[in-house]
PDB file of N, CA and C in Angstrom:
ATOM      1  N   MET A1261       3.197  -4.234 -13.604  1.00  0.00           N
ATOM      2  CA  MET A1261       3.845  -3.593 -12.479  1.00  0.00           C
ATOM      3  C   MET A1261       3.322  -2.163 -12.323  1.00  0.00           C
ATOM      4  N   ARG A1262       2.995  -1.520 -13.435  1.00  0.00           N
ATOM      5  CA  ARG A1262       2.468  -0.155 -13.372  1.00  0.00           C
ATOM      6  C   ARG A1262       1.126  -0.136 -12.656  1.00  0.00           C
ATOM      7  N   ALA A1263       0.312  -1.146 -12.912  1.00  0.00           N
ATOM      8  CA  ALA A1263      -0.989  -1.213 -12.246  1.00  0.00           C
ATOM      9  C   ALA A1263      -0.806  -1.354 -10.736  1.00  0.00           C
ATOM     10  N   LEU A1264       0.184  -2.133 -10.323  1.00  0.00           N
ATOM     11  CA  LEU A1264       0.469  -2.297  -8.902  1.00  0.00           C
ATOM     12  C   LEU A1264       0.896  -0.966  -8.290  1.00  0.00           C
ATOM     13  N   SER A1265       1.734  -0.226  -8.991  1.00  0.00           N
ATOM     14  CA  SER A1265       2.178   1.079  -8.501  1.00  0.00           C
ATOM     15  C   SER A1265       1.006   2.042  -8.368  1.00  0.00           C
ATOM     16  N   LEU A1266       0.112   2.047  -9.350  1.00  0.00           N
ATOM     17  CA  LEU A1266      -1.060   2.917  -9.284  1.00  0.00           C
ATOM     18  C   LEU A1266      -1.987   2.519  -8.139  1.00  0.00           C
ATOM     19  N   LEU A1267      -2.121   1.224  -7.922  1.00  0.00           N
ATOM     20  CA  LEU A1267      -2.948   0.740  -6.825  1.00  0.00           C
ATOM     21  C   LEU A1267      -2.378   1.192  -5.484  1.00  0.00           C
ATOM     22  N   VAL A1268      -1.074   1.031  -5.319  1.00  0.00           N
ATOM     23  CA  VAL A1268      -0.427   1.437  -4.071  1.00  0.00           C
ATOM     24  C   VAL A1268      -0.548   2.943  -3.872  1.00  0.00           C
ATOM     25  N   MET A1269      -0.399   3.711  -4.955  1.00  0.00           N
ATOM     26  CA  MET A1269      -0.526   5.163  -4.854  1.00  0.00           C
ATOM     27  C   MET A1269      -1.951   5.543  -4.425  1.00  0.00           C
ATOM     28  N   GLY A1270      -2.934   4.891  -4.990  1.00  0.00           N
ATOM     29  CA  GLY A1270      -4.320   5.163  -4.619  1.00  0.00           C
ATOM     30  C   GLY A1270      -4.603   4.806  -3.174  1.00  0.00           C
ATOM     31  N   ILE A1271      -4.064   3.685  -2.731  1.00  0.00           N
ATOM     32  CA  ILE A1271      -4.236   3.280  -1.333  1.00  0.00           C
ATOM     33  C   ILE A1271      -3.571   4.291  -0.410  1.00  0.00           C
ATOM     34  N   THR A1272      -2.386   4.759  -0.804  1.00  0.00           N
ATOM     35  CA  THR A1272      -1.670   5.755  -0.004  1.00  0.00           C
ATOM     36  C   THR A1272      -2.492   7.027   0.147  1.00  0.00           C
ATOM     37  N   LEU A1273      -3.050   7.486  -0.947  1.00  0.00           N
ATOM     38  CA  LEU A1273      -3.874   8.700  -0.894  1.00  0.00           C
ATOM     39  C   LEU A1273      -5.109   8.493  -0.030  1.00  0.00           C
ATOM     40  N   ALA A1274      -5.739   7.353  -0.164  1.00  0.00           N
ATOM     41  CA  ALA A1274      -6.934   7.072   0.638  1.00  0.00           C
ATOM     42  C   ALA A1274      -6.594   6.985   2.120  1.00  0.00           C
ATOM     43  N   LEU A1275      -5.490   6.322   2.439  1.00  0.00           N
ATOM     44  CA  LEU A1275      -5.080   6.230   3.840  1.00  0.00           C
ATOM     45  C   LEU A1275      -4.707   7.600   4.393  1.00  0.00           C
ATOM     46  N   GLY A1276      -4.080   8.413   3.574  1.00  0.00           N
ATOM     47  CA  GLY A1276      -3.706   9.763   4.001  1.00  0.00           C
ATOM     48  C   GLY A1276      -4.929  10.590   4.325  1.00  0.00           C
ATOM     49  N   ALA A1277      -5.930  10.479   3.498  1.00  0.00           N
ATOM     50  CA  ALA A1277      -7.171  11.218   3.750  1.00  0.00           C
ATOM     51  C   ALA A1277      -7.829  10.721   5.030  1.00  0.00           C
ATOM     52  N   GLY A1278      -7.797   9.436   5.246  1.00  0.00           N
ATOM     53  CA  GLY A1278      -8.381   8.870   6.462  1.00  0.00           C
ATOM     54  C   GLY A1278      -7.635   9.293   7.709  1.00  0.00           C
ATOM     55  N   CYS A1279      -6.307   9.263   7.662  1.00  0.00           N
ATOM     56  CA  CYS A1279      -5.507   9.666   8.826  1.00  0.00           C
ATOM     57  C   CYS A1279      -5.680  11.148   9.121  1.00  0.00           C
ATOM     58  N   ALA A1280      -5.730  11.961   8.103  1.00  0.00           N
ATOM     59  CA  ALA A1280      -5.905  13.399   8.304  1.00  0.00           C
ATOM     60  C   ALA A1280      -7.270  13.682   8.931  1.00  0.00           C
ATOM     61  N   ARG A1281      -8.264  12.933   8.530  1.00  0.00           N
ATOM     62  CA  ARG A1281      -9.605  13.107   9.080  1.00  0.00           C
ATOM     63  C   ARG A1281      -9.659  12.619  10.528  1.00  0.00           C
ATOM     64  N   ASP A1282      -8.967  11.492  10.814  1.00  0.00           N
ATOM     65  CA  ASP A1282      -8.987  10.921  12.161  1.00  0.00           C
ATOM     66  C   ASP A1282      -8.243  11.788  13.176  1.00  0.00           C
ATOM     67  N   ASP A1283      -7.178  12.455  12.736  1.00  0.00           N
ATOM     68  CA  ASP A1283      -6.349  13.238  13.658  1.00  0.00           C
ATOM     69  C   ASP A1283      -5.988  14.569  13.015  1.00  0.00           C
ATOM     70  N   PRO A1284      -6.914  15.512  12.996  1.00  0.00           N
ATOM     71  CA  PRO A1284      -6.659  16.784  12.322  1.00  0.00           C
ATOM     72  C   PRO A1284      -5.571  17.615  12.982  1.00  0.00           C
ATOM     73  N   GLU A1285      -5.209  17.312  14.233  1.00  0.00           N
ATOM     74  CA  GLU A1285      -4.175  18.064  14.936  1.00  0.00           C
ATOM     75  C   GLU A1285      -2.762  17.594  14.560  1.00  0.00           C
ATOM     76  N   ALA A1286      -2.651  16.432  13.950  1.00  0.00           N
ATOM     77  CA  ALA A1286      -1.325  15.922  13.564  1.00  0.00           C
ATOM     78  C   ALA A1286      -0.719  16.834  12.511  1.00  0.00           C
ATOM     79  N   GLY A1287       0.577  16.964  12.576  1.00  0.00           N
ATOM     80  CA  GLY A1287       1.263  17.807  11.611  1.00  0.00           C
ATOM     81  C   GLY A1287       1.290  17.176  10.237  1.00  0.00           C
ATOM     82  N   LEU A1288       1.722  17.947   9.279  1.00  0.00           N
ATOM     83  CA  LEU A1288       1.791  17.470   7.901  1.00  0.00           C
ATOM     84  C   LEU A1288       2.702  16.247   7.790  1.00  0.00           C
ATOM     85  N   GLU A1289       3.806  16.281   8.515  1.00  0.00           N
ATOM     86  CA  GLU A1289       4.744  15.159   8.457  1.00  0.00           C
ATOM     87  C   GLU A1289       4.068  13.859   8.901  1.00  0.00           C
ATOM     88  N   GLU A1290       3.332  13.927  10.005  1.00  0.00           N
ATOM     89  CA  GLU A1290       2.615  12.745  10.491  1.00  0.00           C
ATOM     90  C   GLU A1290       1.523  12.322   9.525  1.00  0.00           C
ATOM     91  N   ALA A1291       0.848  13.290   8.945  1.00  0.00           N
ATOM     92  CA  ALA A1291      -0.232  12.986   8.004  1.00  0.00           C
ATOM     93  C   ALA A1291       0.298  12.274   6.765  1.00  0.00           C
ATOM     94  N   ILE A1292       1.563  12.491   6.445  1.00  0.00           N
ATOM     95  CA  ILE A1292       2.172  11.837   5.289  1.00  0.00           C
ATOM     96  C   ILE A1292       2.834  10.530   5.704  1.00  0.00           C
ATOM     97  N   LYS A1293       3.517  10.527   6.845  1.00  0.00           N
ATOM     98  CA  LYS A1293       4.311   9.375   7.266  1.00  0.00           C
ATOM     99  C   LYS A1293       3.461   8.135   7.530  1.00  0.00           C
ATOM    100  N   ARG A1294       2.370   8.302   8.269  1.00  0.00           N
ATOM    101  CA  ARG A1294       1.547   7.133   8.616  1.00  0.00           C
ATOM    102  C   ARG A1294       0.969   6.428   7.388  1.00  0.00           C
ATOM    103  N   PRO A1295       0.397   7.155   6.445  1.00  0.00           N
ATOM    104  CA  PRO A1295      -0.122   6.458   5.262  1.00  0.00           C
ATOM    105  C   PRO A1295       0.971   5.786   4.438  1.00  0.00           C
ATOM    106  N   LEU A1296       2.158   6.400   4.388  1.00  0.00           N
ATOM    107  CA  LEU A1296       3.257   5.790   3.645  1.00  0.00           C
ATOM    108  C   LEU A1296       3.676   4.471   4.281  1.00  0.00           C
ATOM    109  N   GLU A1297       3.721   4.450   5.602  1.00  0.00           N
ATOM    110  CA  GLU A1297       4.072   3.206   6.295  1.00  0.00           C
ATOM    111  C   GLU A1297       3.026   2.125   6.004  1.00  0.00           C
ATOM    112  N   LYS A1298       1.769   2.509   6.040  1.00  0.00           N
ATOM    113  CA  LYS A1298       0.703   1.548   5.752  1.00  0.00           C
ATOM    114  C   LYS A1298       0.778   1.094   4.293  1.00  0.00           C
ATOM    115  N   ALA A1299       1.044   2.026   3.391  1.00  0.00           N
ATOM    116  CA  ALA A1299       1.121   1.684   1.969  1.00  0.00           C
ATOM    117  C   ALA A1299       2.277   0.740   1.703  1.00  0.00           C
ATOM    118  N   GLU A1300       3.408   0.941   2.382  1.00  0.00           N
ATOM    119  CA  GLU A1300       4.546   0.043   2.215  1.00  0.00           C
ATOM    120  C   GLU A1300       4.173  -1.366   2.663  1.00  0.00           C
ATOM    121  N   SER A1301       3.418  -1.465   3.737  1.00  0.00           N
ATOM    122  CA  SER A1301       2.967  -2.761   4.223  1.00  0.00           C
ATOM    123  C   SER A1301       2.031  -3.417   3.203  1.00  0.00           C
ATOM    124  N   VAL A1302       1.109  -2.632   2.669  1.00  0.00           N
ATOM    125  CA  VAL A1302       0.172  -3.147   1.662  1.00  0.00           C
ATOM    126  C   VAL A1302       0.942  -3.576   0.412  1.00  0.00           C
ATOM    127  N   GLU A1303       1.902  -2.764  -0.005  1.00  0.00           N
ATOM    128  CA  GLU A1303       2.692  -3.085  -1.188  1.00  0.00           C
ATOM    129  C   GLU A1303       3.442  -4.398  -0.993  1.00  0.00           C
ATOM    130  N   GLN A1304       4.044  -4.591   0.183  1.00  0.00           N
ATOM    131  CA  GLN A1304       4.775  -5.826   0.456  1.00  0.00           C
ATOM    132  C   GLN A1304       3.838  -7.024   0.436  1.00  0.00           C
ATOM    133  N   THR A1305       2.653  -6.861   0.998  1.00  0.00           N
ATOM    134  CA  THR A1305       1.663  -7.945   0.994  1.00  0.00           C
ATOM    135  C   THR A1305       1.266  -8.303  -0.436  1.00  0.00           C
ATOM    136  N   LEU A1306       1.043  -7.284  -1.268  1.00  0.00           N
ATOM    137  CA  LEU A1306       0.677  -7.535  -2.670  1.00  0.00           C
ATOM    138  C   LEU A1306       1.805  -8.219  -3.418  1.00  0.00           C
ATOM    139  N   LYS A1307       3.037  -7.794  -3.170  1.00  0.00           N
ATOM    140  CA  LYS A1307       4.184  -8.426  -3.825  1.00  0.00           C
ATOM    141  C   LYS A1307       4.306  -9.882  -3.397  1.00  0.00           C
ATOM    142  N   ASP A1308       4.157 -10.136  -2.101  1.00  0.00           N
ATOM    143  CA  ASP A1308       4.234 -11.507  -1.601  1.00  0.00           C
ATOM    144  C   ASP A1308       3.148 -12.379  -2.218  1.00  0.00           C
ATOM    145  N   SER A1309       1.949 -11.831  -2.328  1.00  0.00           N
ATOM    146  CA  SER A1309       0.844 -12.583  -2.928  1.00  0.00           C
ATOM    147  C   SER A1309       1.112 -12.881  -4.398  1.00  0.00           C
ATOM    148  N   ALA A1310       1.650 -11.888  -5.106  1.00  0.00           N
ATOM    149  CA  ALA A1310       1.952 -12.070  -6.526  1.00  0.00           C
ATOM    150  C   ALA A1310       3.043 -13.120  -6.712  1.00  0.00           C
ATOM    151  N   GLU A1311       4.080 -13.061  -5.878  1.00  0.00           N
ATOM    152  CA  GLU A1311       5.162 -14.051  -5.975  1.00  0.00           C
ATOM    153  C   GLU A1311       4.646 -15.449  -5.671  1.00  0.00           C
ATOM    154  N   SER A1312       3.786 -15.553  -4.667  1.00  0.00           N
ATOM    155  CA  SER A1312       3.216 -16.842  -4.302  1.00  0.00           C
ATOM    156  C   SER A1312       2.386 -17.398  -5.450  1.00  0.00           C
ATOM    157  N   ARG A1313       1.600 -16.535  -6.061  1.00  0.00           N
ATOM    158  CA  ARG A1313       0.754 -16.971  -7.183  1.00  0.00           C
ATOM    159  C   ARG A1313       1.610 -17.406  -8.373  1.00  0.00           C
ATOM    160  N   LEU A1314       2.679 -16.678  -8.639  1.00  0.00           N
ATOM    161  CA  LEU A1314       3.577 -17.057  -9.733  1.00  0.00           C
ATOM    162  C   LEU A1314       4.219 -18.410  -9.468  1.00  0.00           C
ATOM    163  N   GLN A1315       4.577 -18.678  -8.223  1.00  0.00           N
ATOM    164  CA  GLN A1315       5.159 -19.975  -7.876  1.00  0.00           C
ATOM    165  C   GLN A1315       4.134 -21.090  -8.059  1.00  0.00           C
ATOM    166  N   GLU A1316       2.886 -20.803  -7.694  1.00  0.00           N
ATOM    167  CA  GLU A1316       1.817 -21.789  -7.900  1.00  0.00           C
ATOM    168  C   GLU A1316       1.649 -22.089  -9.381  1.00  0.00           C
ATOM    169  N   LEU A1317       1.655 -21.049 -10.201  1.00  0.00           N
ATOM    170  CA  LEU A1317       1.489 -21.237 -11.640  1.00  0.00           C
ATOM    171  C   LEU A1317       2.671 -21.977 -12.237  1.00  0.00           C
ATOM    172  N   ASP A1318       3.877 -21.706 -11.762  1.00  0.00           N
ATOM    173  CA  ASP A1318       5.053 -22.426 -12.243  1.00  0.00           C
ATOM    174  C   ASP A1318       4.973 -23.898 -11.873  1.00  0.00           C
ATOM    175  N   GLY A1319       4.426 -24.195 -10.695  1.00  0.00           N
ATOM    176  CA  GLY A1319       4.284 -25.576 -10.250  1.00  0.00           C
ATOM    177  C   GLY A1319       3.271 -26.352 -11.070  1.00  0.00           C
ATOM    178  N   GLU A1320       2.275 -25.652 -11.621  1.00  0.00           N
ATOM    179  CA  GLU A1320       1.245 -26.305 -12.424  1.00  0.00           C
ATOM    180  C   GLU A1320       1.757 -26.687 -13.805  1.00  0.00           C
ATOM    181  N   ASN A1321       2.752 -25.956 -14.286  1.00  0.00           N
ATOM    182  CA  ASN A1321       3.265 -26.223 -15.643  1.00  0.00           C
ATOM    183  C   ASN A1321       4.259 -27.306 -15.652  1.00  0.00           C
TER     184      ASN A1321
END
């Protein structure tokens, strides 16, 4: 779970850097909010994928 948290944090930072570069006029709040929203979406996708994989593995046993 720690690796997942670190991955999401890294994605958040990367998205933040990208958004800040794409729209330098946006305020700090916007520069933080947009990447967080994207990171939450990525985190949910990763969780869903992990749960799906665990269900597949449980079905194999």
